[in-house]
Tab-separated table of C-alpha atoms in Angstrom:
chain	number	residue	atom	x	y	z
A	1	MET	CA	-8.088	6.842	-49.997
A	2	ALA	CA	-5.224	4.397	-51.203
A	3	ILE	CA	-3.856	4.705	-47.522
A	4	PHE	CA	-6.809	2.726	-46.359
A	5	LYS	CA	-6.098	-0.234	-48.678
A	6	GLN	CA	-2.687	-0.710	-47.019
A	7	LYS	CA	-2.584	-3.638	-44.502
A	8	ILE	CA	-0.262	-1.848	-42.066
A	9	VAL	CA	-3.219	0.694	-41.405
A	10	TRP	CA	-5.456	-1.975	-40.267
A	11	ILE	CA	-2.715	-4.016	-38.493
A	12	GLY	CA	-1.709	-0.873	-36.761
A	13	THR	CA	-5.309	-0.012	-35.666
A	14	LEU	CA	-5.497	-3.477	-34.168
A	15	ILE	CA	-2.257	-3.069	-32.292
A	16	VAL	CA	-3.392	0.294	-30.944
A	17	LEU	CA	-6.684	-1.303	-29.742
A	18	ILE	CA	-4.666	-4.007	-28.009
A	19	VAL	CA	-2.410	-1.487	-26.320
A	20	LEU	CA	-5.411	0.501	-25.058
A	21	VAL	CA	-7.172	-2.747	-23.650
A	22	VAL	CA	-3.846	-3.991	-21.976
A	23	PHE	CA	-2.820	-0.613	-20.563
A	24	GLY	CA	-6.152	0.487	-19.630
A	25	ALA	CA	-6.667	-2.801	-17.705
A	26	ALA	CA	-3.201	-2.143	-16.033
A	27	MET	CA	-3.971	1.650	-15.177
A	28	MET	CA	-7.609	1.604	-14.547
A	29	GLY	CA	-9.019	-1.856	-14.007
A	30	SER	CA	-7.744	-2.181	-10.499
A	31	VAL	CA	-8.577	1.407	-9.383
A	32	LEU	CA	-11.735	2.553	-10.880
A	33	GLY	CA	-13.794	-0.184	-9.187
A	34	ALA	CA	-12.029	0.060	-5.924
A	35	LYS	CA	-14.158	0.299	-2.822
A	36	PRO	CA	-13.504	-0.494	0.846
A	37	LYS	CA	-14.662	-3.903	2.160
A	38	GLU	CA	-14.391	-5.323	5.445
A	39	VAL	CA	-11.556	-2.763	6.740
A	40	PRO	CA	-10.183	-4.159	10.008
A	41	VAL	CA	-10.744	-1.867	12.954
A	42	ALA	CA	-10.514	-2.521	16.749
A	43	LEU	CA	-13.525	-1.790	19.000
A	44	VAL	CA	-12.896	-1.123	22.640
A	45	VAL	CA	-15.847	-0.764	24.964
A	46	LEU	CA	-14.986	-0.033	28.546
A	47	ASP	CA	-18.216	1.829	29.411
A	48	ARG	CA	-20.169	1.149	32.645
A	49	PRO	CA	-23.833	1.475	32.760
A	50	ALA	CA	-24.952	4.790	34.699
A	51	GLN	CA	-28.228	5.444	36.601
A	52	LEU	CA	-30.494	8.136	35.449
A	53	PRO	CA	-32.302	10.522	37.932
A	54	GLY	CA	-35.487	8.449	37.612
A	55	GLY	CA	-33.770	5.232	38.674
A	56	GLU	CA	-33.404	3.692	35.015
A	57	SER	CA	-30.169	2.238	33.974
A	58	LEU	CA	-28.225	3.806	30.754
A	59	ALA	CA	-25.733	1.520	28.835
A	60	VAL	CA	-24.548	3.705	25.989
A	61	GLY	CA	-21.457	1.643	25.348
A	62	GLU	CA	-23.437	-1.561	24.792
A	63	MET	CA	-25.840	0.356	22.627
A	64	LEU	CA	-23.041	1.672	20.345
A	65	LYS	CA	-21.484	-1.682	20.084
A	66	GLU	CA	-24.697	-3.239	18.996
A	67	LYS	CA	-25.343	-0.637	16.465
A	68	LEU	CA	-21.935	-0.372	15.021
A	69	THR	CA	-21.338	-4.203	14.564
A	70	SER	CA	-24.874	-4.757	13.156
A	71	ASN	CA	-24.507	-1.823	10.587
A	72	ALA	CA	-24.044	-3.467	7.269
A	73	GLN	CA	-23.408	-0.078	5.689
A	74	LEU	CA	-20.089	0.365	7.383
A	75	PRO	CA	-17.258	-1.229	5.320
A	76	ILE	CA	-15.673	-2.305	8.564
A	77	ALA	CA	-14.836	-5.711	10.072
A	78	TRP	CA	-14.844	-5.140	13.732
A	79	THR	CA	-12.505	-6.937	16.266
A	80	ILE	CA	-13.665	-6.622	19.883
A	81	VAL	CA	-10.609	-6.096	22.134
A	82	GLY	CA	-10.448	-5.766	25.850
A	83	SER	CA	-8.320	-2.684	26.326
A	84	GLU	CA	-6.982	0.531	24.739
A	85	ALA	CA	-3.543	-0.890	24.970
A	86	GLU	CA	-4.305	-4.122	23.173
A	87	ALA	CA	-5.909	-2.154	20.289
A	88	ARG	CA	-2.765	0.069	19.985
A	89	GLU	CA	-0.499	-3.025	20.104
A	90	GLY	CA	-2.659	-4.322	17.183
A	91	MET	CA	-2.148	-1.056	15.236
A	92	ASP	CA	1.523	-1.378	15.854
A	93	ASP	CA	1.551	-4.903	14.349
A	94	ARG	CA	-0.397	-3.629	11.238
A	95	GLN	CA	-3.552	-5.667	12.081
A	96	TYR	CA	-6.066	-2.642	12.364
A	97	TYR	CA	-6.451	0.573	10.075
A	98	GLY	CA	-7.909	2.334	13.255
A	99	ALA	CA	-9.695	1.825	16.545
A	100	LEU	CA	-12.884	3.280	18.265
A	101	ILE	CA	-12.221	3.521	22.243
A	102	VAL	CA	-15.423	4.016	24.238
A	103	PRO	CA	-14.255	5.153	27.765
A	104	ALA	CA	-15.602	3.694	31.121
A	105	ASP	CA	-17.492	6.987	31.722
A	106	LEU	CA	-19.405	7.399	28.523
A	107	SER	CA	-22.836	6.426	29.958
A	108	ALA	CA	-22.135	8.617	33.053
A	109	GLY	CA	-21.529	11.476	30.827
A	110	VAL	CA	-24.718	11.060	28.863
A	111	ALA	CA	-26.562	10.421	31.947
A	112	SER	CA	-25.256	13.862	33.366
A	113	LEU	CA	-27.263	15.522	30.559
A	114	ALA	CA	-30.420	15.109	32.595
A	115	GLY	CA	-28.803	16.729	35.779
A	116	ALA	CA	-28.014	20.297	36.837
A	117	GLU	CA	-24.144	19.823	35.716
A	118	PRO	CA	-23.981	18.231	32.408
A	119	LYS	CA	-20.449	16.841	31.321
A	120	PRO	CA	-19.491	15.873	28.018
A	121	ALA	CA	-19.381	12.190	26.984
A	122	THR	CA	-16.226	11.559	25.016
A	123	VAL	CA	-15.274	8.838	22.657
A	124	LYS	CA	-11.817	8.311	20.797
A	125	ILE	CA	-11.096	7.622	17.133
A	126	VAL	CA	-7.584	6.574	16.322
A	127	ALA	CA	-6.453	6.311	12.574
A	128	ASN	CA	-3.618	4.284	11.890
A	129	GLU	CA	-2.226	6.451	9.123
A	130	GLY	CA	0.896	4.784	8.502
A	131	LEU	CA	-0.657	1.457	7.535
A	132	ASN	CA	-2.465	3.122	4.759
A	133	THR	CA	-3.751	6.819	4.509
A	134	GLN	CA	-6.797	5.978	2.300
A	135	ALA	CA	-8.040	3.373	4.662
A	136	SER	CA	-7.444	5.175	7.606
A	137	THR	CA	-9.232	8.171	6.143
A	138	VAL	CA	-12.320	5.941	5.468
A	139	VAL	CA	-12.225	4.624	8.916
A	140	LYS	CA	-12.037	8.101	10.423
A	141	GLN	CA	-14.846	9.691	8.404
A	142	GLY	CA	-17.133	6.363	8.599
A	143	LEU	CA	-16.835	6.298	12.414
A	144	ALA	CA	-17.176	10.099	12.802
A	145	GLN	CA	-20.583	9.940	10.743
A	146	ALA	CA	-21.570	6.881	12.878
A	147	MET	CA	-20.921	8.928	16.146
A	148	ARG	CA	-22.918	11.827	14.901
A	149	LEU	CA	-25.917	9.732	14.004
A	150	ALA	CA	-25.647	8.029	17.468
A	151	GLY	CA	-25.478	11.240	19.074
A	152	ALA	CA	-28.511	12.624	17.507
A	153	GLU	CA	-30.389	9.382	18.448
A	154	LEU	CA	-29.225	9.916	22.204
A	155	SER	CA	-30.192	13.713	22.054
A	156	LYS	CA	-33.675	12.780	21.016
A	157	THR	CA	-33.938	10.136	23.771
A	158	MET	CA	-32.577	12.247	26.444
A	159	LEU	CA	-34.663	15.207	25.482
A	160	GLU	CA	-37.798	13.129	25.662
A	161	ARG	CA	-36.796	11.800	29.141
A	162	ILE	CA	-36.030	15.230	30.326
A	163	GLY	CA	-39.286	16.478	28.954
A	164	ALA	CA	-41.368	13.934	30.607
A	165	GLN	CA	-39.935	15.286	34.068
A	166	THR	CA	-40.139	19.009	33.320
A	167	GLN	CA	-41.524	21.397	30.624
A	168	GLN	CA	-38.195	23.633	30.944
A	169	VAL	CA	-34.806	22.584	29.730
A	170	PRO	CA	-31.749	24.605	31.366
A	171	VAL	CA	-29.503	26.387	28.881
A	172	ALA	CA	-26.486	24.317	29.761
A	173	THR	CA	-28.396	21.030	29.161
A	174	ALA	CA	-29.735	22.212	25.832
A	175	ALA	CA	-26.360	23.142	24.740
A	176	ALA	CA	-24.900	19.696	25.853
A	177	LEU	CA	-27.870	17.934	23.991
A	178	LEU	CA	-26.629	19.491	20.743
A	179	SER	CA	-23.467	17.289	20.919
A	180	PRO	CA	-24.027	14.547	23.425
A	181	ILE	CA	-21.082	12.631	22.402
A	182	VAL	CA	-17.781	14.380	21.661
A	183	VAL	CA	-15.437	12.750	19.296
A	184	GLN	CA	-11.646	13.045	19.849
A	185	GLU	CA	-9.646	12.021	16.785
A	186	GLU	CA	-6.151	10.836	16.974
A	187	THR	CA	-3.315	9.580	14.517
A	188	ALA	CA	-1.230	6.630	15.042
A	189	HIS	CA	2.005	6.313	13.148
A	190	ALA	CA	1.733	9.531	11.291
A	191	ALA	CA	3.255	9.592	7.765
A	192	GLY	CA	5.136	12.874	8.492
A	193	ALA	CA	5.852	15.987	6.403
A	194	ASN	CA	6.166	15.754	2.675
A	195	ASN	CA	5.424	12.090	2.415
A	196	ALA	CA	2.768	12.381	-0.243
A	197	THR	CA	-0.006	12.020	2.210
A	198	GLY	CA	1.424	8.626	3.327
A	199	ASN	CA	2.022	7.350	-0.324
A	200	ALA	CA	5.732	7.976	-0.354
A	201	PRO	CA	6.612	4.312	-0.007
A	202	GLY	CA	4.773	3.290	-3.239
A	203	LEU	CA	6.442	6.492	-5.004
A	204	LEU	CA	9.781	5.539	-3.815
A	205	THR	CA	9.354	1.901	-4.956
A	206	GLN	CA	8.358	2.842	-8.400
A	207	ILE	CA	11.310	5.179	-8.929
A	208	MET	CA	13.664	2.387	-7.577
A	209	TRP	CA	12.115	0.023	-10.138
A	210	MET	CA	12.892	2.306	-12.971
A	211	GLY	CA	16.420	2.993	-11.891
A	212	SER	CA	16.999	-0.833	-11.571
A	213	LEU	CA	15.722	-1.366	-14.868
A	214	VAL	CA	17.849	1.129	-16.593
A	215	SER	CA	20.869	-0.477	-14.599
A	216	ALA	CA	19.749	-3.882	-15.901
A	217	LEU	CA	19.675	-2.636	-19.546
A	218	ILE	CA	23.101	-0.881	-19.338
A	219	LEU	CA	24.701	-3.902	-17.970
A	220	PHE	CA	22.964	-6.206	-20.328
A	221	PHE	CA	24.158	-4.162	-23.266
A	222	ALA	CA	27.665	-3.959	-21.698
A	223	GLY	CA	27.853	-7.769	-21.331
A	224	GLY	CA	26.857	-8.167	-25.007
A	225	ALA	CA	29.545	-5.728	-26.062
A	226	ALA	CA	32.164	-7.593	-23.994
A	227	MET	CA	31.148	-10.894	-25.576
A	228	LYS	CA	31.575	-9.257	-29.163
A	229	ALA	CA	35.047	-8.011	-28.041
A	230	GLY	CA	36.028	-11.639	-27.243
A	231	SER	CA	35.189	-12.290	-23.668
A	232	ARG	CA	33.623	-15.546	-22.816
A	233	ARG	CA	29.670	-15.539	-22.022
A	234	PRO	CA	30.108	-16.656	-18.331
A	235	ALA	CA	32.722	-14.053	-17.568
A	236	ALA	CA	30.642	-11.335	-19.179
A	237	ILE	CA	27.650	-12.367	-17.152
A	238	VAL	CA	29.016	-13.089	-13.812
A	239	TRP	CA	30.057	-9.552	-13.248
A	240	GLN	CA	26.762	-8.115	-13.940
A	241	PRO	CA	25.196	-8.918	-10.600
A	242	VAL	CA	28.151	-7.412	-8.751
A	243	ALA	CA	27.988	-4.301	-10.758
A	244	GLY	CA	24.017	-4.398	-10.361
A	245	VAL	CA	24.249	-4.535	-6.524
A	246	LEU	CA	26.771	-1.759	-6.362
A	247	LEU	CA	24.564	0.499	-8.765
A	248	ALA	CA	21.482	-0.314	-6.647
A	249	GLY	CA	23.289	0.823	-3.516
A	250	LEU	CA	24.454	4.029	-5.179
A	251	ALA	CA	21.110	4.738	-6.719
A	252	SER	CA	19.083	4.085	-3.514
A	253	ALA	CA	21.462	6.392	-1.544
A	254	PHE	CA	21.021	9.111	-4.181
A	255	LEU	CA	17.158	8.626	-4.043
A	256	VAL	CA	16.985	9.056	-0.320
A	257	TRP	CA	19.225	12.044	-0.408
A	258	GLU	CA	17.158	13.468	-3.258
A	259	ALA	CA	13.855	12.924	-1.392
A	260	THR	CA	15.095	14.517	1.825
A	261	ALA	CA	17.426	17.297	0.486
A	262	TRP	CA	15.433	18.524	-2.559
A	263	TYR	CA	11.789	17.772	-1.562
A	264	GLY	CA	11.902	17.809	2.148
A	265	MET	CA	10.528	14.363	2.936
A	266	GLU	CA	10.696	13.532	6.517
A	267	LEU	CA	12.223	10.299	7.351
A	268	ALA	CA	12.379	8.539	10.796
A	269	ASP	CA	15.577	7.011	9.862
A	270	ALA	CA	17.235	7.907	6.544
A	271	THR	CA	19.845	4.976	6.911
A	272	GLN	CA	17.552	2.155	7.345
A	273	THR	CA	15.308	3.662	4.543
A	274	TRP	CA	18.348	3.468	2.365
A	275	LEU	CA	19.142	-0.065	3.230
A	276	PHE	CA	15.794	-1.437	2.636
A	277	LEU	CA	15.632	0.536	-0.566
A	278	TRP	CA	19.048	-0.991	-1.632
A	279	LEU	CA	17.706	-4.600	-0.833
A	280	ALA	CA	14.635	-3.788	-3.119
A	281	GLY	CA	16.639	-2.288	-5.858
A	282	ALA	CA	19.084	-5.320	-5.846
A	283	ALA	CA	15.972	-7.710	-5.866
A	284	PHE	CA	14.627	-5.722	-8.744
A	285	TYR	CA	17.758	-5.840	-10.733
A	286	MET	CA	18.275	-9.495	-10.260
A	287	LEU	CA	14.732	-10.213	-11.712
A	288	GLN	CA	15.101	-7.898	-14.548
A	289	SER	CA	18.624	-8.839	-15.463
A	290	ALA	CA	17.832	-12.390	-15.328
A	291	LEU	CA	14.948	-12.136	-17.857
A	292	LEU	CA	16.967	-9.885	-20.093
A	293	ASN	CA	19.744	-12.419	-20.247
A	294	TRP	CA	17.540	-15.319	-20.964
A	295	ILE	CA	14.961	-13.866	-23.074
A	296	GLY	CA	16.711	-10.744	-24.472
A	297	MET	CA	14.792	-7.477	-25.274
A	298	PRO	CA	11.469	-9.272	-25.516
A	299	ALA	CA	11.845	-9.355	-21.772
A	300	MET	CA	11.280	-5.607	-21.696
A	301	ALA	CA	7.520	-6.002	-22.555
A	302	ILE	CA	7.055	-8.418	-19.388
A	303	LEU	CA	8.828	-5.957	-17.242
A	304	VAL	CA	6.925	-2.958	-18.417
A	305	LEU	CA	3.654	-4.589	-18.094
A	306	LEU	CA	4.498	-5.966	-14.635
A	307	MET	CA	5.486	-2.275	-13.688
A	308	PHE	CA	2.058	-0.921	-15.005
A	309	PHE	CA	-0.044	-3.529	-13.358
A	310	SER	CA	1.494	-3.177	-10.121
A	311	MET	CA	1.810	0.518	-9.890
A	312	PRO	CA	-1.931	1.340	-9.057
A	313	MET	CA	-2.039	-1.129	-6.360
A	314	LEU	CA	1.049	-0.180	-4.488
A	315	ASN	CA	-0.603	2.812	-2.340
A	316	MET	CA	-4.022	0.987	-1.994
A	317	ALA	CA	-4.986	-1.362	0.862
A	318	PRO	CA	-5.786	-4.801	-0.329
A	319	GLU	CA	-9.308	-4.360	1.289
A	320	PHE	CA	-10.012	-2.068	-1.539
A	321	LEU	CA	-9.021	-4.034	-4.303
A	322	SER	CA	-11.283	-6.545	-6.296
A	323	ALA	CA	-10.658	-10.230	-5.594
A	324	ALA	CA	-9.167	-10.811	-9.032
A	325	SER	CA	-6.665	-7.742	-8.612
A	326	ARG	CA	-5.696	-9.001	-5.056
A	327	ASP	CA	-5.470	-12.693	-5.862
A	328	TRP	CA	-3.832	-12.486	-9.309
A	329	ILE	CA	-1.551	-9.411	-9.036
A	330	TYR	CA	-1.301	-7.806	-5.648
A	331	ALA	CA	-0.584	-11.207	-3.913
A	332	TRP	CA	2.809	-12.030	-5.807
A	333	THR	CA	4.110	-8.812	-7.425
A	334	PRO	CA	7.602	-8.123	-6.053
A	335	LEU	CA	6.876	-4.113	-6.116
A	336	ARG	CA	4.166	-4.793	-3.372
A	337	PHE	CA	6.602	-6.515	-0.997
A	338	ALA	CA	9.101	-3.713	-1.560
A	339	ALA	CA	6.361	-1.075	-1.087
A	340	VAL	CA	4.744	-2.506	2.095
A	341	GLY	CA	8.148	-3.406	3.551
A	342	LEU	CA	9.405	0.282	2.907
A	343	ARG	CA	6.134	1.503	4.536
A	344	GLU	CA	6.974	-0.613	7.667
A	345	VAL	CA	10.541	0.807	7.747
A	346	MET	CA	9.341	4.291	7.403
A	347	TYR	CA	6.259	4.418	9.722
A	348	PHE	CA	6.502	1.397	11.987
A	349	GLY	CA	9.918	1.084	13.599
A	350	GLY	CA	12.680	0.379	10.958
A	351	LEU	CA	13.991	-2.925	9.640
A	352	ASP	CA	12.836	-5.028	12.436
A	353	ALA	CA	9.357	-4.229	11.532
A	354	ALA	CA	9.865	-5.126	7.707
A	355	SER	CA	11.506	-8.447	8.358
A	356	SER	CA	8.872	-10.814	6.670
A	357	ASN	CA	8.859	-8.527	3.496
A	358	ALA	CA	12.711	-8.288	3.593
A	359	ALA	CA	12.810	-12.041	3.591
A	360	VAL	CA	10.618	-12.227	0.506
A	361	LEU	CA	12.876	-9.797	-1.311
A	362	TRP	CA	16.019	-11.753	-0.357
A	363	SER	CA	14.353	-14.786	-1.790
A	364	VAL	CA	13.421	-13.001	-4.969
A	365	GLY	CA	16.819	-11.639	-5.363
A	366	GLY	CA	18.720	-14.940	-4.596
A	367	GLY	CA	16.453	-16.935	-6.908
A	368	PHE	CA	16.866	-14.574	-9.824
A	369	LEU	CA	20.605	-14.306	-9.033
A	370	LEU	CA	20.972	-18.093	-9.622
A	371	LEU	CA	18.943	-17.542	-12.950
A	372	LEU	CA	21.187	-14.707	-14.028
A	373	VAL	CA	24.360	-16.598	-13.335
A	374	GLY	CA	23.003	-19.740	-15.066
A	375	ALA	CA	22.473	-17.550	-18.177
A	376	GLY	CA	26.276	-17.575	-18.491
A	377	TRP	CA	26.060	-21.139	-19.749
A	378	LYS	CA	22.945	-20.825	-21.837
A	379	ARG	CA	23.466	-22.200	-25.333
A	380	THR	CA	23.501	-19.682	-28.016
A	381	LYS	CA	23.495	-20.090	-31.858
A	382	PRO	CA	26.856	-19.864	-33.295
A	383	ASN	CA	27.638	-16.921	-35.695
A	384	ARG	CA	27.737	-18.743	-39.143
A	385	GLN	CA	30.356	-16.904	-41.391
A	386	ALA	CA	30.206	-17.497	-45.008
A	387	VAL	CA	33.123	-19.610	-46.081
A	388	PRO	CA	34.137	-18.631	-49.730
A	389	SER	CA	33.862	-21.692	-51.980
A	390	VAL	CA	37.074	-22.611	-53.841
A	391	GLU	CA	36.622	-23.491	-57.610
A	392	ALA	CA	38.633	-26.344	-58.890
A	393	ALA	CA	41.304	-24.990	-61.042
């Protein structure tokens, strides 16, 4: 029992608890409580009212619009747009995670159920997979369920109207009433094969961060060894960013080759993916190397915590995060700008689509480059060597 009387045991226990709290918050805090809230979706209602055999008017599109926009249980923020082309343009611009398109002949299709030749009434659900797979899946499943409920309600209404006119329901009409609204599903900006179900951008960003961190550590130690060998501090540091950028270019090229050649990842443009990864890796390196040269090895704690707090959020839509996670971590972490920009490069048309996130990474890299070079003139404590005393003869 003497071991429990040692202070190191209780201090170590406290350290373990602190580590569990910190890394538990980093790895679970932003994920376990995540749920979709106000996911942006475009709604296009082109439907025109139709006349029923009894002379009544049927406006299914307006009915759907009212029910969907007033349904508080759907975690969707609707934007009413005037055309399918406008909705698709919004998805191209990363404004919507999906769209529900109600065609002009929806009411006519439902009204035909009361006639001799029933025709299917069709709506289209478009999921913007490239923007975020998790969010687009929620949109697709939520809208499909809403359409099933609306179809069941329409079936009941139409059956009551048909029953008021005749006691016999034709077989074709009965079959059509089982699914009065046919849902067509479409995927916009598909992620492609072997893209980790659309999470490849976050995955590549994490790997690039680790590669840049290893590069920063290697060059930090190399600079220290050069100074011990007699090099002046400015000269030992000024070459670190040059070597770091070259290493980032080599590492990003290898990562793209590894992803495609080894694991079959499908990339729309491997060269543009490599160039953006190079930019992200260089920005990561400048940040990591600047902190190491100013703070020393304690900077590793900051960099590791930044990575662990950022990682769970890279593949999540901001609408899924809590307000605290979104405002205090997601809004500023450099890994987020790299992951979102890489998503735009891979799924939305290349480097032109990622211009805003690329500008942020250029700014991060440039700012920390100045700090890194400035570390060459940081004052350090001189090494005091003992001077042997000379005793008076």
